[in-house]
Structures are given as C-alpha cells and as structure tokens.
Short mmCIF file of C-alpha atoms and ligand atoms in Angstrom, two decimals:
data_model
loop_
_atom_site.label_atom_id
_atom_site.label_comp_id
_atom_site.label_asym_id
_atom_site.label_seq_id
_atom_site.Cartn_x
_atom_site.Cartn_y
_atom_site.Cartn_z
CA UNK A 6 42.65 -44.38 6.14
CA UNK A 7 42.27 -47.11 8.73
CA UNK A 8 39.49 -49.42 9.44
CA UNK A 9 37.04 -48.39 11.37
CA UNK A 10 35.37 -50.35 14.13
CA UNK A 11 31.75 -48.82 14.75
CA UNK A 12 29.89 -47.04 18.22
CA UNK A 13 26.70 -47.12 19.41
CA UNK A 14 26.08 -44.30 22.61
CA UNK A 15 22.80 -44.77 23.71
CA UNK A 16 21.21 -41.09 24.51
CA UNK A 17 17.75 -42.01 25.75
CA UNK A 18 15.22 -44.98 26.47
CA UNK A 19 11.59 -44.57 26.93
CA UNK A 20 8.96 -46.85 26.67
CA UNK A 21 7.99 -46.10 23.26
CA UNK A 22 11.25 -44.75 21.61
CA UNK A 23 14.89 -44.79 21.96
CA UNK A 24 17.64 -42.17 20.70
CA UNK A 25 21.15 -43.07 20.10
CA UNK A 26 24.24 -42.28 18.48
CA UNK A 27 26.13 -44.08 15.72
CA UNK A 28 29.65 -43.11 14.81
CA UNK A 29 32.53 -43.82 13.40
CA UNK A 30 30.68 -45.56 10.05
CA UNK A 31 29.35 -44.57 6.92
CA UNK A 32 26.07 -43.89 5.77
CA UNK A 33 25.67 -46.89 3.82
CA UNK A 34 25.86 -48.71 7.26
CA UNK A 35 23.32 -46.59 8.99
CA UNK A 36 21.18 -46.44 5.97
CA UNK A 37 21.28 -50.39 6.29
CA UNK A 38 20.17 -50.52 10.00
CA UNK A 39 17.50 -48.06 9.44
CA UNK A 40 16.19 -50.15 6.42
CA UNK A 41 16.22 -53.40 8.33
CA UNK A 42 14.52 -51.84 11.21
CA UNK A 43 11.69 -50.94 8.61
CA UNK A 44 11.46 -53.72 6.19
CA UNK A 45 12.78 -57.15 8.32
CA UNK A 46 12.18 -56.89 11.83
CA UNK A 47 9.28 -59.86 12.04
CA UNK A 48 6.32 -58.49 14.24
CA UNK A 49 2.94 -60.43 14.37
CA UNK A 50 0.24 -59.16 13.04
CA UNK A 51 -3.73 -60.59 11.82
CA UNK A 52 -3.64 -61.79 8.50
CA UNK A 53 -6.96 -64.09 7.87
CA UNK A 54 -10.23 -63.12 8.66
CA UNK A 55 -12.84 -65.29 8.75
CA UNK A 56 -15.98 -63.81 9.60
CA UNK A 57 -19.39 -65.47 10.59
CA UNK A 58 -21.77 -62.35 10.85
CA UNK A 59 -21.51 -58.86 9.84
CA UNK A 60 -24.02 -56.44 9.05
CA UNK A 61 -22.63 -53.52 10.13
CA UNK A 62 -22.21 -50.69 8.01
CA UNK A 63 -18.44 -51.88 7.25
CA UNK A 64 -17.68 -54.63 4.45
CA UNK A 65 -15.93 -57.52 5.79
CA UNK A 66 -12.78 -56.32 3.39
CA UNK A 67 -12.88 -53.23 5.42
CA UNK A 68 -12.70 -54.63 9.08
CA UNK A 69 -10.18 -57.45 7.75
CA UNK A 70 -8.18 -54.36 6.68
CA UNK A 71 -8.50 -52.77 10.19
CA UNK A 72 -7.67 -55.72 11.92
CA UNK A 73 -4.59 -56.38 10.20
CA UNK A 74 -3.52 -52.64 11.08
CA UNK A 75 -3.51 -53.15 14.81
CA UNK A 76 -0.24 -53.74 16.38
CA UNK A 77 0.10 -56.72 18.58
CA UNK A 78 2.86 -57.31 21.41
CA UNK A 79 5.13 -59.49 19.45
CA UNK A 80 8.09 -59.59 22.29
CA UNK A 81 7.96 -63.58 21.76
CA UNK A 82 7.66 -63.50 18.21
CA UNK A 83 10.92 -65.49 17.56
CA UNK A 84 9.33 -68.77 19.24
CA UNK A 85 6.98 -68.72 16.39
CA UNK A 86 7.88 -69.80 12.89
CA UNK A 87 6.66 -68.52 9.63
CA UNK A 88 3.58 -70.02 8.19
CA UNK A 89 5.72 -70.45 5.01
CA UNK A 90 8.43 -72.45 6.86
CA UNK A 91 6.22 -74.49 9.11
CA UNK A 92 6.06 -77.86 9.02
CA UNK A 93 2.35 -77.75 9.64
CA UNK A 94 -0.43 -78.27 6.40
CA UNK A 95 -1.89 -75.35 6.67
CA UNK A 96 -1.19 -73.48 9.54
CA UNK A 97 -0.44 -74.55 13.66
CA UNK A 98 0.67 -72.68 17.25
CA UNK A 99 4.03 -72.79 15.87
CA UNK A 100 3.05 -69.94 13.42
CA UNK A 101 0.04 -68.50 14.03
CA UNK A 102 -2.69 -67.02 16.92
CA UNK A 103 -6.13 -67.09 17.25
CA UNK A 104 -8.56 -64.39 18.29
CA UNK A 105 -12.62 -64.46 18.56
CA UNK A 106 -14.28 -61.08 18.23
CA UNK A 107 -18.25 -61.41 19.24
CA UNK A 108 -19.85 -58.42 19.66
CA UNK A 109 -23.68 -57.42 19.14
CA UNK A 110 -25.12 -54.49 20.44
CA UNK A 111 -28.66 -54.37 21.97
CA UNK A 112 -28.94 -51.17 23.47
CA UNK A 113 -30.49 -48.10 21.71
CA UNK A 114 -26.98 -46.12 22.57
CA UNK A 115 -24.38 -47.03 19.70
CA UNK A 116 -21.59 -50.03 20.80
CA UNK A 117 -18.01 -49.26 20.06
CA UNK A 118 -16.19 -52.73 18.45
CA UNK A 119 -12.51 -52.06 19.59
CA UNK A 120 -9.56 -54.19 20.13
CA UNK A 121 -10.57 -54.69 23.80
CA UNK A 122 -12.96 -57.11 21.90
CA UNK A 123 -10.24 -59.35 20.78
CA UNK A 124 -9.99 -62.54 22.68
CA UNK A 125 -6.53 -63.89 21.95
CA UNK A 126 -5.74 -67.39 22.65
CA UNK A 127 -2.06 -67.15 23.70
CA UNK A 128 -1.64 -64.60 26.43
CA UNK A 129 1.78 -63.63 24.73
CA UNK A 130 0.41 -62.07 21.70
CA UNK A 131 -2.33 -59.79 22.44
CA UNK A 132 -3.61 -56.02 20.73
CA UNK A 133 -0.95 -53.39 22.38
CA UNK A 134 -4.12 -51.25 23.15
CA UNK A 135 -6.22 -53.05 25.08
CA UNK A 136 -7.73 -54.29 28.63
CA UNK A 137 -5.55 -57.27 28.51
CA UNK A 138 -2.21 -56.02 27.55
CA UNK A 139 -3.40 -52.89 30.23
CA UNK A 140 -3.29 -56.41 32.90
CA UNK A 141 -0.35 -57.31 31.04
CA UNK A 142 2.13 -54.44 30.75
CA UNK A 143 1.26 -52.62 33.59
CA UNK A 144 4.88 -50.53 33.59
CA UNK A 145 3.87 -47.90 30.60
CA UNK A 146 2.54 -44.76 32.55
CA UNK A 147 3.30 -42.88 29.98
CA UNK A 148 1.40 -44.05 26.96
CA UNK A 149 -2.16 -43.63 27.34
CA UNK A 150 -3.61 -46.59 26.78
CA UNK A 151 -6.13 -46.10 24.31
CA UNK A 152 -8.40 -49.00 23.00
CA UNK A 153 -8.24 -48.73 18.88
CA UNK A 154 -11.76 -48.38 17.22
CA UNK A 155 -12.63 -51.16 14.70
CA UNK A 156 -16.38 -50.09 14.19
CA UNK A 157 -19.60 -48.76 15.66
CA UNK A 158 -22.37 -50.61 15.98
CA UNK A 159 -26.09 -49.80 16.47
CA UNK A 160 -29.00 -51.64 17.91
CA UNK A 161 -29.36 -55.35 16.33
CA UNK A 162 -26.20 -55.02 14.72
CA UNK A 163 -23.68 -57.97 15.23
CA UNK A 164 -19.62 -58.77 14.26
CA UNK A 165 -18.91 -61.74 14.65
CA UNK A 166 -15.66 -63.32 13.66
CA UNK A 167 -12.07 -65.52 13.36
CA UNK A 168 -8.62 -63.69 12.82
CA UNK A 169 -5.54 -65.36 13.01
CA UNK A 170 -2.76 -63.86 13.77
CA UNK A 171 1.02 -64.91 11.91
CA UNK A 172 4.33 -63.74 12.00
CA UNK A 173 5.96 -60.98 9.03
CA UNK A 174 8.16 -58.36 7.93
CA UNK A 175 7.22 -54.82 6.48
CA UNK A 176 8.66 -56.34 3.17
CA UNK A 177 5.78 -57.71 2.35
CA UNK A 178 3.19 -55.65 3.93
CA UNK A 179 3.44 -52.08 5.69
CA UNK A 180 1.42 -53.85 8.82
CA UNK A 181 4.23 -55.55 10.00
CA UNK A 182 6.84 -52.78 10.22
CA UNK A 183 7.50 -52.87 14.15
CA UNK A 184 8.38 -49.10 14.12
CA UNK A 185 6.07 -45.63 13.33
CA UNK A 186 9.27 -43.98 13.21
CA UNK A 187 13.23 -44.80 12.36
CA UNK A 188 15.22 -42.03 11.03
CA UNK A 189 18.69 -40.65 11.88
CA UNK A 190 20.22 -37.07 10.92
CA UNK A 191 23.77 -36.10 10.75
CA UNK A 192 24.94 -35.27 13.76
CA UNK A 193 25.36 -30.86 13.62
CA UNK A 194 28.80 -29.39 14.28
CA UNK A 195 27.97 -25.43 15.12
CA UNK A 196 30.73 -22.92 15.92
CA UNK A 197 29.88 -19.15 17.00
CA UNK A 198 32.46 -16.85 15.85
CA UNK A 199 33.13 -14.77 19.24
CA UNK A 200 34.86 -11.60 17.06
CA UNK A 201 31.59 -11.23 15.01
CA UNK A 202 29.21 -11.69 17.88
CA UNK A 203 30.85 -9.11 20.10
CA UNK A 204 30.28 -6.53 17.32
CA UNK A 205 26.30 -7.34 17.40
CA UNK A 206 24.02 -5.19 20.19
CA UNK A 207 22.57 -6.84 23.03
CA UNK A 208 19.35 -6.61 21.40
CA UNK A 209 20.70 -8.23 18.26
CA UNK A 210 21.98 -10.48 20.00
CA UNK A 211 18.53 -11.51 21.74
CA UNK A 212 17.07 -11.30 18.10
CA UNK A 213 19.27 -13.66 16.63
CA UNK A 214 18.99 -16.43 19.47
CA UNK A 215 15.17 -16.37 19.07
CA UNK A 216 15.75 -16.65 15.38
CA UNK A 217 16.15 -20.12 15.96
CA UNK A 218 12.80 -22.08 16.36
CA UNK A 219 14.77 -25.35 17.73
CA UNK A 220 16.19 -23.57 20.36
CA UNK A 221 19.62 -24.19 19.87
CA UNK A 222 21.42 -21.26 20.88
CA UNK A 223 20.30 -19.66 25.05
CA UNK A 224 21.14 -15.81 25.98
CA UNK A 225 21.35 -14.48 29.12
CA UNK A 226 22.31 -10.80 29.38
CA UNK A 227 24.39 -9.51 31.73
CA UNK A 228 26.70 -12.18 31.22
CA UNK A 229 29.83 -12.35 29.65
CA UNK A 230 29.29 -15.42 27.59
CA UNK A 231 25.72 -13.92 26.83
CA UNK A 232 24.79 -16.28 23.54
CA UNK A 233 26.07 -19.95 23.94
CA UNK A 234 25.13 -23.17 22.63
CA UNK A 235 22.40 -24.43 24.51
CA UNK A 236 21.73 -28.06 22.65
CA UNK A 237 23.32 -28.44 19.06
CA UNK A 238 21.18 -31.85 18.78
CA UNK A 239 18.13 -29.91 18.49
CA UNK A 240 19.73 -28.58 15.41
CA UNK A 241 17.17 -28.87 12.30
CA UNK A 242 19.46 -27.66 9.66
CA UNK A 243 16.92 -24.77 8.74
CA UNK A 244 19.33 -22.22 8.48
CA UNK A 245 17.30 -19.37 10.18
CA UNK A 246 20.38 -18.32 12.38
CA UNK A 247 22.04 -17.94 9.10
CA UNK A 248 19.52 -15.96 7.63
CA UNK A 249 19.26 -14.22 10.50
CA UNK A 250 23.40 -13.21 10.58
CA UNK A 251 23.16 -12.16 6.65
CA UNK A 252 20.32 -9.47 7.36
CA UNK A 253 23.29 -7.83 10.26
CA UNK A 254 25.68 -8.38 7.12
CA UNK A 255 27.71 -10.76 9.02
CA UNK A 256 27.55 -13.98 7.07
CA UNK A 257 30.44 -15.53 8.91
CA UNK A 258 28.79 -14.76 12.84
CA UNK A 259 28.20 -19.02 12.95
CA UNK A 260 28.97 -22.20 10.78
CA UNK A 261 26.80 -24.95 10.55
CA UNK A 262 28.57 -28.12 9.12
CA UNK A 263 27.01 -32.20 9.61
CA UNK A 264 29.59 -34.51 10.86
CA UNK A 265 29.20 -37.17 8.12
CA UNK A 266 30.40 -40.36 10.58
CA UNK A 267 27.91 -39.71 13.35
CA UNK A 268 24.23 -40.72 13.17
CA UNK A 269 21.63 -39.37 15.10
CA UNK A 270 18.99 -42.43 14.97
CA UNK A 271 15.29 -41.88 16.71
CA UNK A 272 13.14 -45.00 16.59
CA UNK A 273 9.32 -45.23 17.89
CA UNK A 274 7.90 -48.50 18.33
CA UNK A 275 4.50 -49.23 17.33
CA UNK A 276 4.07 -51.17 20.64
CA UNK A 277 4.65 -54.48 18.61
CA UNK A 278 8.20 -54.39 20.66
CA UNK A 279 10.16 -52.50 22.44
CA UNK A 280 12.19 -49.76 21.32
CA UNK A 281 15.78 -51.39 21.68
CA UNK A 282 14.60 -54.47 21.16
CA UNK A 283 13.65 -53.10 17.19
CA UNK A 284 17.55 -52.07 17.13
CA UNK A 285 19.20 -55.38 18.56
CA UNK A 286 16.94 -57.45 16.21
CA UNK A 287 18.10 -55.31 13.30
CA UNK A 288 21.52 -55.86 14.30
CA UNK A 289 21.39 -59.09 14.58
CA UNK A 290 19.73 -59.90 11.15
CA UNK A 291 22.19 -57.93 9.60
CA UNK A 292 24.78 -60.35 11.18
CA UNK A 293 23.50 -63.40 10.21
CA UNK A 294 22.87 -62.28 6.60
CA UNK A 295 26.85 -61.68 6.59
CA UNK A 296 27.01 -65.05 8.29
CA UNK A 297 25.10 -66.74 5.60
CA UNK A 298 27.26 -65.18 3.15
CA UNK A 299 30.91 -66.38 4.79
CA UNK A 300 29.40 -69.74 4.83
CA UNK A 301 28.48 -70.11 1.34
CA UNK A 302 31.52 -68.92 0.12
CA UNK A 303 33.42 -71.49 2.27
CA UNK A 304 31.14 -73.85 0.78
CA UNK A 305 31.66 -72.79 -2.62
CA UNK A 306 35.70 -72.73 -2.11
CA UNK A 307 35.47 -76.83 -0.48
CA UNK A 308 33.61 -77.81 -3.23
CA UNK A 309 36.53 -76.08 -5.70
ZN1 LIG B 412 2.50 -74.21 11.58
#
C-alpha cells in the first residue's frame, strides 16, 4: 500500500454551513478534524459578569449563564490573545471585550432584554443576532436574524450590568465551540442489480423507490431505465430499500456498501465564524501541533 496524500472537494457553501468531501484518508484523520473543529477552534464568547442591578425574576447566575451562551462574531478572534497568555495583570484589549447592558422597563407592557441590548465596545466582536451585527453583516439573507431573548422584564424592573467578553475553545467550556453541527458519514456506494429489477412489476417497482424516505432512488415509467439513482449522498444507511427487496424475496435487487476513505463532512456555524473559516482553522491547528512536535524532537536530537 502506498502513501496516501489527502482531498478535500468542496460540495457546497452557504452562509451558515458548508459540505465537503474528504478522501483518500482514514478515519482517524477525519475523526481528528471533526474533533478539532469541536473542541479547539477559539471563538469569543462572555465570560465575567458583573452586574450592578437586577431584580428581575432571573438570578444573576442565571443571566451570567445566558450571556455566556450567545455567540459572538469572532472573525478577528486571532488578533486577540488569551487572558491566560496576556501580558496584562488582569485582563486588557489584547484579550478581552466589553459590553454594557442597561435596560429598565417603565411601561405597563412587559420589556424584552435581548442581545440587541448589548453595547459592545469593539465593533469587531459583537452578538451574531443583533441590530448591530444586522448594520454589520448585511450579506446573510438567508438567516433570519433573530434577536436572542435574555429576559423579560415588567414595569420598575431594571438589568443593569458589565460582561466581558474573552477568547476560548469548547475544551473548556461547550460555549465556545464555533460550530452547532460537525459530523461526516461514509460516503454510500449503491449498485441496482438490473437482472433482479427487470423481474419486479412496474408497480413494485414504484413501491420500492418510495420505500426510501431519503429519496435516493427516482422512477419514471414509461422509460426504459425506469428506477435509477437519483442522489446516493442522500443515502441514510436505513436500509428500507433492503427491507423493502426481502419482502419481493429478492435480497440481492441492490447493495449498499460505505466507501471507508471518503468522508462526507457537514459543518454549521454558530455564527461565531464562518463556515470554512471553522475548517481552515482546524486545519491549521492540526498543522502546527505536528509542527510543534518536529521541532521538539529536533531539539531533543541537538541537545543528544
Ligand atoms: Zn490582556
């Protein structure tokens, strides 16, 4: 077996997700990518809360908690450091934000507290969901931009507070994972076997094709290729068609087999940043953790 030099074929982009393929590689390696697009792709994300007024009927733990769960654009989040590294005391605009939240409602109808209400102080890193990143993304028709709800307030009640903002990874907490979704399949390998299916009656054959609830498989009567294979991506691996075959007594009408070198991957962004961008960051920190290793084993072997 020779060494195998890995491929990425990018299938789709969209604003919020991106589907590609990776082949020629093993699992471990896509297994690797996925995990680093989980656990060590920094985002930024609110992490102190220091509030000054609160009586609504939410504890301060439980807005703090909120806070920290809503994503903010982190496209520039490599110019900041991490709190941990910085050379600052305690913490500086080299690793951190700061947003105000005032709110207090005076009207007899209740007052929704939602990140709209988050006044950041760097224009860079602002709430994903909210009239400011609205002014400041204005290319994403097709997510609806929906403010997030922190709390309700009702007439004399007041939330008041400080939250700043610092740089992460999902390793050490789930807010800072920049994707809602990264997961890859095998990619399917489905072959029809013509002899069987020619034995099978048109309406059988319009049976089993709906027997599939992904859709992989089209028929058009009339036709001489009536059943073919319309998308084999769609492909869950459910094993209806099978099923389906077995009750006509013809077990061998299709085979379903995964291609174990070629990955399916499907990753959402939060919003925190952009789909591809979550990918080429991944790569990247995969790299230089290989990097890091050559080095210290040159270093090791210099030293004898
Ligand atoms: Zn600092």
């Amino acid at each position: 077996m020779t060494a195998r030099s890995p491929e990425l074929e990018i299938l789709e982009i969209k604003n919020d997700t991106i589907t590609f393929i990776l082949s020629n590689t093993d699992i471990s390696v896509a297994n690797a990518l996925r995990r680093v697009m989980i656990a060590e792709v920094p985002t930024m994300c609110i992490d102190l809360v220091e509030f000054e007024a609160n009586n609504s009927v939410l504890c301060d733990e439980f807005i703090a908690h909120r806070l920290g769960l809503i994503p903010l654009i982190s496209e520039e989040v490599n110019r900041f450091n991490y709190t941990r590294d910085c050379s600052c005391s305690e913490r500086c605009d080299n690793c951190s934000v700061e947003f105000r939240l005032h709110v207090k409602c005076t009207d007899d109808k209740a007052r929704d507290v939602t990140s709209s209400d988050l006044i950041s102080q760097n224009d860079m890193v602002i709430p994903v969901s909210s009239a400011q990143s609205l002014n400041h993304n204005n290319n994403t028709p097709d997510r609806p931009e929906q403010e997030i709800p922190i709390v309700k307030l009702r007439k004399g009640q007041e939330l008041k507070l400080k939250a700043i903002a610092k740089k992460g990874v999902g390793k050490e907490h789930a807010k800072w994972i920049p994707a809602c979704v990264a997961t890859y399949q095998f990619q399917p390998h489905i072959v029809i076997n013509q002899n069987r299916l020619d034995e099978l009656s048109d309406k059988q054959k319009e049976d089993w094709v709906a027997s599939c609830p992904a859709k992989v498989y089209s028929y058009v009567p009339h036709q001489r290729n009536q059943v073919t294979i319309e998308d084999p991506l769609r492909c869950m691996y459910c094993m209806e068609c099978k099923k389906k075959a077995d009750t006509y007594g013809k077990p061998d009408l299709v085979t379903i087999e995964q291609k174990t070198d070629r990955f399916i991957f499907t990753v959402e962004t939060t919003g925190a940043l952009k789909p591809e961008d979550i990918v080429l960051y991944a790569i990247q920190i995969i790299k230089r953790k290989l990097t890091d290793i050559q080095t210290q084993l040159q270093t090791q072997i210099q030293e004898g």
